[in-house]
PDB file of C-alpha atoms in Angstrom:
ATOM      1  CA  GLU U  18     -24.687 -38.770  26.075  1.00 86.00           C
ATOM      2  CA  ASP U  19     -22.684 -36.746  28.328  1.00 92.00           C
ATOM      3  CA  PRO U  20     -25.245 -34.240  29.508  1.00 91.00           C
ATOM      4  CA  GLU U  21     -22.651 -31.283  29.524  1.00 93.00           C
ATOM      5  CA  TYR U  22     -21.793 -32.475  26.158  1.00 94.00           C
ATOM      6  CA  VAL U  23     -24.743 -32.471  24.246  1.00 92.00           C
ATOM      7  CA  GLU U  24     -25.327 -28.945  25.588  1.00 91.00           C
ATOM      8  CA  ARG U  25     -22.072 -27.467  24.433  1.00 93.00           C
ATOM      9  CA  LEU U  26     -22.633 -29.595  20.971  1.00 93.00           C
ATOM     10  CA  ALA U  27     -25.975 -27.492  21.126  1.00 92.00           C
ATOM     11  CA  GLY U  28     -24.163 -23.954  21.157  1.00 92.00           C
ATOM     12  CA  ILE U  29     -21.642 -24.931  18.871  1.00 95.00           C
ATOM     13  CA  ALA U  30     -24.940 -26.343  16.283  1.00 95.00           C
ATOM     14  CA  GLU U  31     -26.650 -22.835  17.145  1.00 93.00           C
ATOM     15  CA  GLN U  32     -22.609 -20.908  16.963  1.00 94.00           C
ATOM     16  CA  LEU U  33     -22.326 -21.998  13.455  1.00 96.00           C
ATOM     17  CA  LEU U  34     -26.295 -21.872  12.686  1.00 95.00           C
ATOM     18  CA  GLU U  35     -25.996 -18.588  13.484  1.00 92.00           C
ATOM     19  CA  ARG U  36     -22.371 -17.170  11.059  1.00 93.00           C
ATOM     20  CA  MET U  37     -24.298 -19.017   8.535  1.00 95.00           C
ATOM     21  CA  PHE U  38     -27.204 -16.824   8.985  1.00 94.00           C
ATOM     22  CA  MET U  39     -25.317 -13.729   8.844  1.00 93.00           C
ATOM     23  CA  LEU U  40     -22.585 -15.183   5.947  1.00 93.00           C
ATOM     24  CA  ASP U  41     -25.405 -16.021   3.668  1.00 94.00           C
ATOM     25  CA  ALA U  42     -26.781 -12.368   4.073  1.00 92.00           C
ATOM     26  CA  ILE U  43     -24.166 -10.830   3.961  1.00 94.00           C
ATOM     27  CA  LYS U  44     -22.743 -12.116   0.703  1.00 93.00           C
ATOM     28  CA  GLU U  45     -26.505 -11.744  -0.598  1.00 92.00           C
ATOM     29  CA  ARG U  46     -25.852  -7.769  -0.644  1.00 93.00           C
ATOM     30  CA  ILE U  47     -22.606  -7.550  -1.403  1.00 93.00           C
ATOM     31  CA  THR U  48     -22.584  -7.114  -5.231  1.00 92.00           C
ATOM     32  CA  GLU U  49     -20.281  -5.888  -7.961  1.00 93.00           C
ATOM     33  CA  ALA U  50     -22.614  -2.508  -7.792  1.00 94.00           C
ATOM     34  CA  ALA U  51     -21.696  -2.067  -3.820  1.00 93.00           C
ATOM     35  CA  LEU U  52     -18.375  -2.775  -4.226  1.00 94.00           C
ATOM     36  CA  LYS U  53     -17.834  -0.252  -7.165  1.00 95.00           C
ATOM     37  CA  GLU U  54     -19.381   1.990  -5.041  1.00 94.00           C
ATOM     38  CA  HIS U  55     -17.036   1.389  -1.670  1.00 94.00           C
ATOM     39  CA  TYR U  56     -14.436   2.214  -4.405  1.00 95.00           C
ATOM     40  CA  GLU U  57     -15.604   5.443  -5.824  1.00 95.00           C
ATOM     41  CA  THR U  58     -16.069   6.203  -2.257  1.00 94.00           C
ATOM     42  CA  THR U  59     -12.757   4.854  -0.737  1.00 93.00           C
ATOM     43  CA  VAL U  60     -10.897   6.229  -3.708  1.00 93.00           C
ATOM     44  CA  ALA U  61     -12.472   9.305  -2.910  1.00 92.00           C
ATOM     45  CA  GLY U  62     -11.238  10.191   0.083  1.00 91.00           C
ATOM     46  CA  LEU U  63      -7.572   9.614  -0.273  1.00 90.00           C
ATOM     47  CA  VAL U  64      -4.998  11.734  -0.102  1.00 89.00           C
ATOM     48  CA  PRO U  65      -2.815  11.209  -2.941  1.00 89.00           C
ATOM     49  CA  GLU U  66       0.991  10.416  -2.559  1.00 92.00           C
ATOM     50  CA  ILE U  67       3.554  12.519  -5.455  1.00 95.00           C
ATOM     51  CA  GLU U  68       6.139  10.209  -7.180  1.00 96.00           C
ATOM     52  CA  VAL U  69       9.336  10.638  -8.308  1.00 97.00           C
ATOM     53  CA  HIS U  70      10.278   9.784 -11.949  1.00 98.00           C
ATOM     54  CA  ALA U  71      14.721   9.124 -11.566  1.00 98.00           C
ATOM     55  CA  ARG U  72      17.416   7.234 -12.445  1.00 98.00           C
ATOM     56  CA  HIS U  73      20.474   7.194 -10.390  1.00 98.00           C
ATOM     57  CA  ILE U  74      24.287   5.955 -10.956  1.00 98.00           C
ATOM     58  CA  LEU U  75      25.469   4.141  -7.891  1.00 98.00           C
ATOM     59  CA  VAL U  76      29.239   3.326  -7.317  1.00 97.00           C
ATOM     60  CA  THR U  77      31.470   2.490  -4.137  1.00 97.00           C
ATOM     61  CA  THR U  78      32.947   5.464  -3.178  1.00 97.00           C
ATOM     62  CA  GLU U  79      32.224   8.536  -2.939  1.00 97.00           C
ATOM     63  CA  ALA U  80      35.449  10.057  -5.148  1.00 97.00           C
ATOM     64  CA  GLU U  81      33.731   7.991  -8.164  1.00 97.00           C
ATOM     65  CA  ALA U  82      30.420   9.859  -7.520  1.00 97.00           C
ATOM     66  CA  LEU U  83      32.509  12.914  -8.070  1.00 97.00           C
ATOM     67  CA  GLU U  84      34.164  12.012 -11.283  1.00 97.00           C
ATOM     68  CA  ILE U  85      30.717  11.146 -13.069  1.00 97.00           C
ATOM     69  CA  VAL U  86      28.892  14.438 -11.536  1.00 97.00           C
ATOM     70  CA  ASP U  87      31.776  16.002 -13.000  1.00 97.00           C
ATOM     71  CA  GLU U  88      31.623  13.781 -16.514  1.00 97.00           C
ATOM     72  CA  LEU U  89      27.684  14.609 -16.285  1.00 96.00           C
ATOM     73  CA  ASP U  90      28.769  18.369 -16.233  1.00 95.00           C
ATOM     74  CA  LYS U  91      30.753  17.993 -19.301  1.00 96.00           C
ATOM     75  CA  GLY U  92      28.165  16.862 -20.895  1.00 95.00           C
ATOM     76  CA  ALA U  93      28.686  12.619 -20.267  1.00 96.00           C
ATOM     77  CA  ASP U  94      24.679  11.254 -21.464  1.00 96.00           C
ATOM     78  CA  PHE U  95      23.998  10.131 -18.271  1.00 97.00           C
ATOM     79  CA  ALA U  96      22.349   6.891 -19.621  1.00 96.00           C
ATOM     80  CA  GLU U  97      25.124   5.557 -20.687  1.00 97.00           C
ATOM     81  CA  LEU U  98      27.371   6.293 -17.577  1.00 96.00           C
ATOM     82  CA  ALA U  99      24.413   4.756 -15.231  1.00 97.00           C
ATOM     83  CA  LYS U 100      25.060   1.218 -18.134  1.00 97.00           C
ATOM     84  CA  ALA U 101      28.997   2.029 -18.127  1.00 96.00           C
ATOM     85  CA  ARG U 102      29.553   2.361 -14.419  1.00 96.00           C
ATOM     86  CA  SER U 103      26.788   1.558 -11.787  1.00 97.00           C
ATOM     87  CA  ILE U 104      26.733  -1.327  -9.768  1.00 97.00           C
ATOM     88  CA  GLY U 105      23.039  -1.612  -9.753  1.00 94.00           C
ATOM     89  CA  PRO U 106      20.530  -3.932 -10.715  1.00 95.00           C
ATOM     90  CA  SER U 107      18.601  -0.498 -12.996  1.00 96.00           C
ATOM     91  CA  SER U 108      21.955   0.496 -14.975  1.00 96.00           C
ATOM     92  CA  THR U 109      20.513  -2.316 -18.001  1.00 96.00           C
ATOM     93  CA  ALA U 110      18.231   0.403 -18.072  1.00 97.00           C
ATOM     94  CA  GLY U 111      20.011   2.867 -17.897  1.00 96.00           C
ATOM     95  CA  GLY U 112      19.915   3.703 -14.258  1.00 97.00           C
ATOM     96  CA  ASP U 113      15.899   4.400 -15.020  1.00 97.00           C
ATOM     97  CA  LEU U 114      13.857   3.752 -11.435  1.00 97.00           C
ATOM     98  CA  ASP U 115      10.770   4.393 -12.707  1.00 96.00           C
ATOM     99  CA  TYR U 116       7.787   6.288 -10.263  1.00 96.00           C
ATOM    100  CA  PHE U 117       8.427   5.668  -6.849  1.00 96.00           C
ATOM    101  CA  THR U 118       6.912   7.499  -3.629  1.00 94.00           C
ATOM    102  CA  ARG U 119       9.191   8.553  -0.831  1.00 94.00           C
ATOM    103  CA  SER U 120       8.269   5.693   1.346  1.00 92.00           C
ATOM    104  CA  GLY U 121       9.509   2.703  -1.207  1.00 91.00           C
ATOM    105  CA  MET U 122      13.011   4.280  -1.261  1.00 95.00           C
ATOM    106  CA  MET U 123      15.670   4.116   1.819  1.00 95.00           C
ATOM    107  CA  PRO U 124      15.703   7.595   3.334  1.00 96.00           C
ATOM    108  CA  GLU U 125      18.849   8.899   2.250  1.00 96.00           C
ATOM    109  CA  PHE U 126      18.086   7.921  -1.302  1.00 97.00           C
ATOM    110  CA  ALA U 127      14.197   9.694  -0.631  1.00 97.00           C
ATOM    111  CA  ASP U 128      15.347  12.729   0.268  1.00 96.00           C
ATOM    112  CA  ALA U 129      17.690  14.021  -2.097  1.00 97.00           C
ATOM    113  CA  ALA U 130      14.942  12.721  -5.092  1.00 97.00           C
ATOM    114  CA  PHE U 131      12.017  14.435  -3.726  1.00 97.00           C
ATOM    115  CA  ALA U 132      14.099  17.487  -2.712  1.00 97.00           C
ATOM    116  CA  LEU U 133      15.011  17.963  -6.292  1.00 97.00           C
ATOM    117  CA  GLU U 134      13.263  19.515  -9.068  1.00 97.00           C
ATOM    118  CA  ILE U 135      12.382  17.852 -12.641  1.00 97.00           C
ATOM    119  CA  ASP U 136      15.612  17.441 -14.896  1.00 96.00           C
ATOM    120  CA  GLN U 137      18.138  18.568 -11.719  1.00 96.00           C
ATOM    121  CA  MET U 138      20.742  16.020 -10.601  1.00 96.00           C
ATOM    122  CA  THR U 139      22.121  15.834  -7.064  1.00 96.00           C
ATOM    123  CA  ARG U 140      25.543  18.002  -6.670  1.00 93.00           C
ATOM    124  CA  ARG U 141      27.269  15.381  -4.098  1.00 95.00           C
ATOM    125  CA  PRO U 142      26.459  12.328  -3.969  1.00 97.00           C
ATOM    126  CA  ILE U 143      23.879  10.538  -1.657  1.00 97.00           C
ATOM    127  CA  GLN U 144      25.645   7.641   0.799  1.00 97.00           C
ATOM    128  CA  THR U 145      22.933   4.445   1.579  1.00 96.00           C
ATOM    129  CA  GLN U 146      23.860   1.205   2.344  1.00 95.00           C
ATOM    130  CA  PHE U 147      24.729   0.404  -0.441  1.00 96.00           C
ATOM    131  CA  GLY U 148      27.093   2.516  -1.739  1.00 97.00           C
ATOM    132  CA  TRP U 149      27.437   6.007  -3.077  1.00 97.00           C
ATOM    133  CA  HIS U 150      24.102   7.696  -5.808  1.00 98.00           C
ATOM    134  CA  VAL U 151      24.026  10.456  -8.833  1.00 98.00           C
ATOM    135  CA  ILE U 152      20.716  10.529  -8.856  1.00 98.00           C
ATOM    136  CA  HIS U 153      18.719  12.052 -12.030  1.00 98.00           C
ATOM    137  CA  VAL U 154      14.568  13.059 -11.212  1.00 98.00           C
ATOM    138  CA  ILE U 155      12.962  13.239 -14.356  1.00 97.00           C
ATOM    139  CA  ASP U 156       9.573  13.796 -13.858  1.00 97.00           C
ATOM    140  CA  ARG U 157       7.227  14.057 -10.868  1.00 96.00           C
ATOM    141  CA  ARG U 158       3.414  12.981 -10.430  1.00 96.00           C
ATOM    142  CA  GLU U 159       0.754  12.378  -7.855  1.00 94.00           C
ATOM    143  CA  ALA U 160       0.537   8.892  -7.422  1.00 91.00           C
ATOM    144  CA  PRO U 161      -2.416   7.401  -9.928  1.00 90.00           C
ATOM    145  CA  PRO U 162      -5.164   4.765  -7.393  1.00 91.00           C
ATOM    146  CA  PRO U 163      -5.062   1.723  -6.273  1.00 91.00           C
ATOM    147  CA  SER U 164      -7.005   0.278  -8.850  1.00 94.00           C
ATOM    148  CA  PHE U 165     -10.338  -2.179  -8.102  1.00 95.00           C
ATOM    149  CA  GLU U 166      -8.500  -5.573  -8.784  1.00 95.00           C
ATOM    150  CA  ALA U 167      -5.475  -4.608  -6.223  1.00 94.00           C
ATOM    151  CA  MET U 168      -8.245  -3.617  -3.610  1.00 94.00           C
ATOM    152  CA  GLU U 169     -10.995  -5.498  -4.309  1.00 94.00           C
ATOM    153  CA  ALA U 170     -10.274  -7.814  -1.184  1.00 94.00           C
ATOM    154  CA  SER U 171      -9.888  -5.539   1.276  1.00 94.00           C
ATOM    155  CA  LEU U 172     -13.155  -3.759   0.092  1.00 95.00           C
ATOM    156  CA  ARG U 173     -14.920  -6.705  -0.133  1.00 94.00           C
ATOM    157  CA  GLU U 174     -13.794  -6.981   3.706  1.00 95.00           C
ATOM    158  CA  GLU U 175     -14.781  -3.933   4.768  1.00 94.00           C
ATOM    159  CA  LEU U 176     -17.819  -3.615   3.217  1.00 94.00           C
ATOM    160  CA  SER U 177     -18.916  -7.359   4.810  1.00 94.00           C
ATOM    161  CA  GLN U 178     -18.288  -5.534   7.963  1.00 94.00           C
ATOM    162  CA  VAL U 179     -20.449  -2.383   7.599  1.00 93.00           C
ATOM    163  CA  ILE U 180     -23.310  -5.164   6.241  1.00 93.00           C
ATOM    164  CA  GLY U 181     -23.160  -7.254   9.010  1.00 94.00           C
ATOM    165  CA  ALA U 182     -23.302  -4.203  11.946  1.00 94.00           C
ATOM    166  CA  GLY U 183     -25.944  -3.245   9.487  1.00 93.00           C
ATOM    167  CA  ILE U 184     -27.605  -7.047   9.655  1.00 92.00           C
ATOM    168  CA  ILE U 185     -27.415  -6.898  13.310  1.00 91.00           C
ATOM    169  CA  GLU U 186     -29.207  -3.473  13.362  1.00 92.00           C
ATOM    170  CA  GLU U 187     -32.007  -4.025  12.018  1.00 91.00           C
ATOM    171  CA  LEU U 188     -32.353  -7.867  13.933  1.00 88.00           C
ATOM    172  CA  ARG U 189     -32.276  -5.558  17.143  1.00 88.00           C
ATOM    173  CA  ALA U 190     -34.131  -2.333  15.407  1.00 90.00           C
ATOM    174  CA  SER U 191     -36.801  -5.829  15.106  1.00 91.00           C
ATOM    175  CA  ALA U 192     -36.360  -7.531  18.226  1.00 88.00           C
ATOM    176  CA  THR U 193     -37.926  -7.491  22.041  1.00 88.00           C
ATOM    177  CA  ILE U 194     -34.958  -6.885  24.000  1.00 83.00           C
ATOM    178  CA  GLU U 195     -34.594  -8.844  28.295  1.00 83.00           C
ATOM    179  CA  GLU U 196     -32.443  -6.559  30.057  1.00 82.00           C
ATOM    180  CA  PHE U 197     -31.117  -8.103  33.174  1.00 79.00           C
ATOM    181  CA  PRO U 198     -29.826  -6.426  36.062  1.00 75.00           C
ATOM    182  CA  ASP U 199     -25.678  -7.119  36.559  1.00 74.00           C
ATOM    183  CA  THR U 200     -26.354  -9.220  39.505  1.00 68.00           C
ATOM    184  CA  LEU U 201     -28.457 -12.385  37.893  1.00 57.00           C
ATOM    185  CA  LEU U 202     -24.725 -12.524  35.159  1.00 56.00           C
TER     186      LEU U 202
END
């Protein structure tokens, strides 16, 4: 029954009412069509990132990597050498790393892979913290945009903010707003 407690409780109830009003109003306006439209707009604004499809052979020494380059120059099959000699986890797949972006790999590895043309391999092994790599680029492409499903949560959040700001503008337009001089604050 403390007056300060009652006043604070009323303030909290008012904040909760405002929040529930906004949540309900936003929820009504976020439709599947609005989300899809926001997705299309967002994807259209993305700058496509380049991906490289490569395979590699990872060994512990530069000398061993140079031997592998020599064997490849003599016609050895890259995938078979990767299976037989690579210590990397992709060895069972013939060293295939699938498509990756520059940011998805260690800088030294990415710089080398992205400098190669399709069907080229590194002439000098590339050293990373994992060892020495011989890299062969299979393909390059523009990365496909993220799927709607992958972006849905962030789209919903962005759209909620836009809709919430719109609701506040609508309320301001229909309200009488009194401004008090700073001296009263």
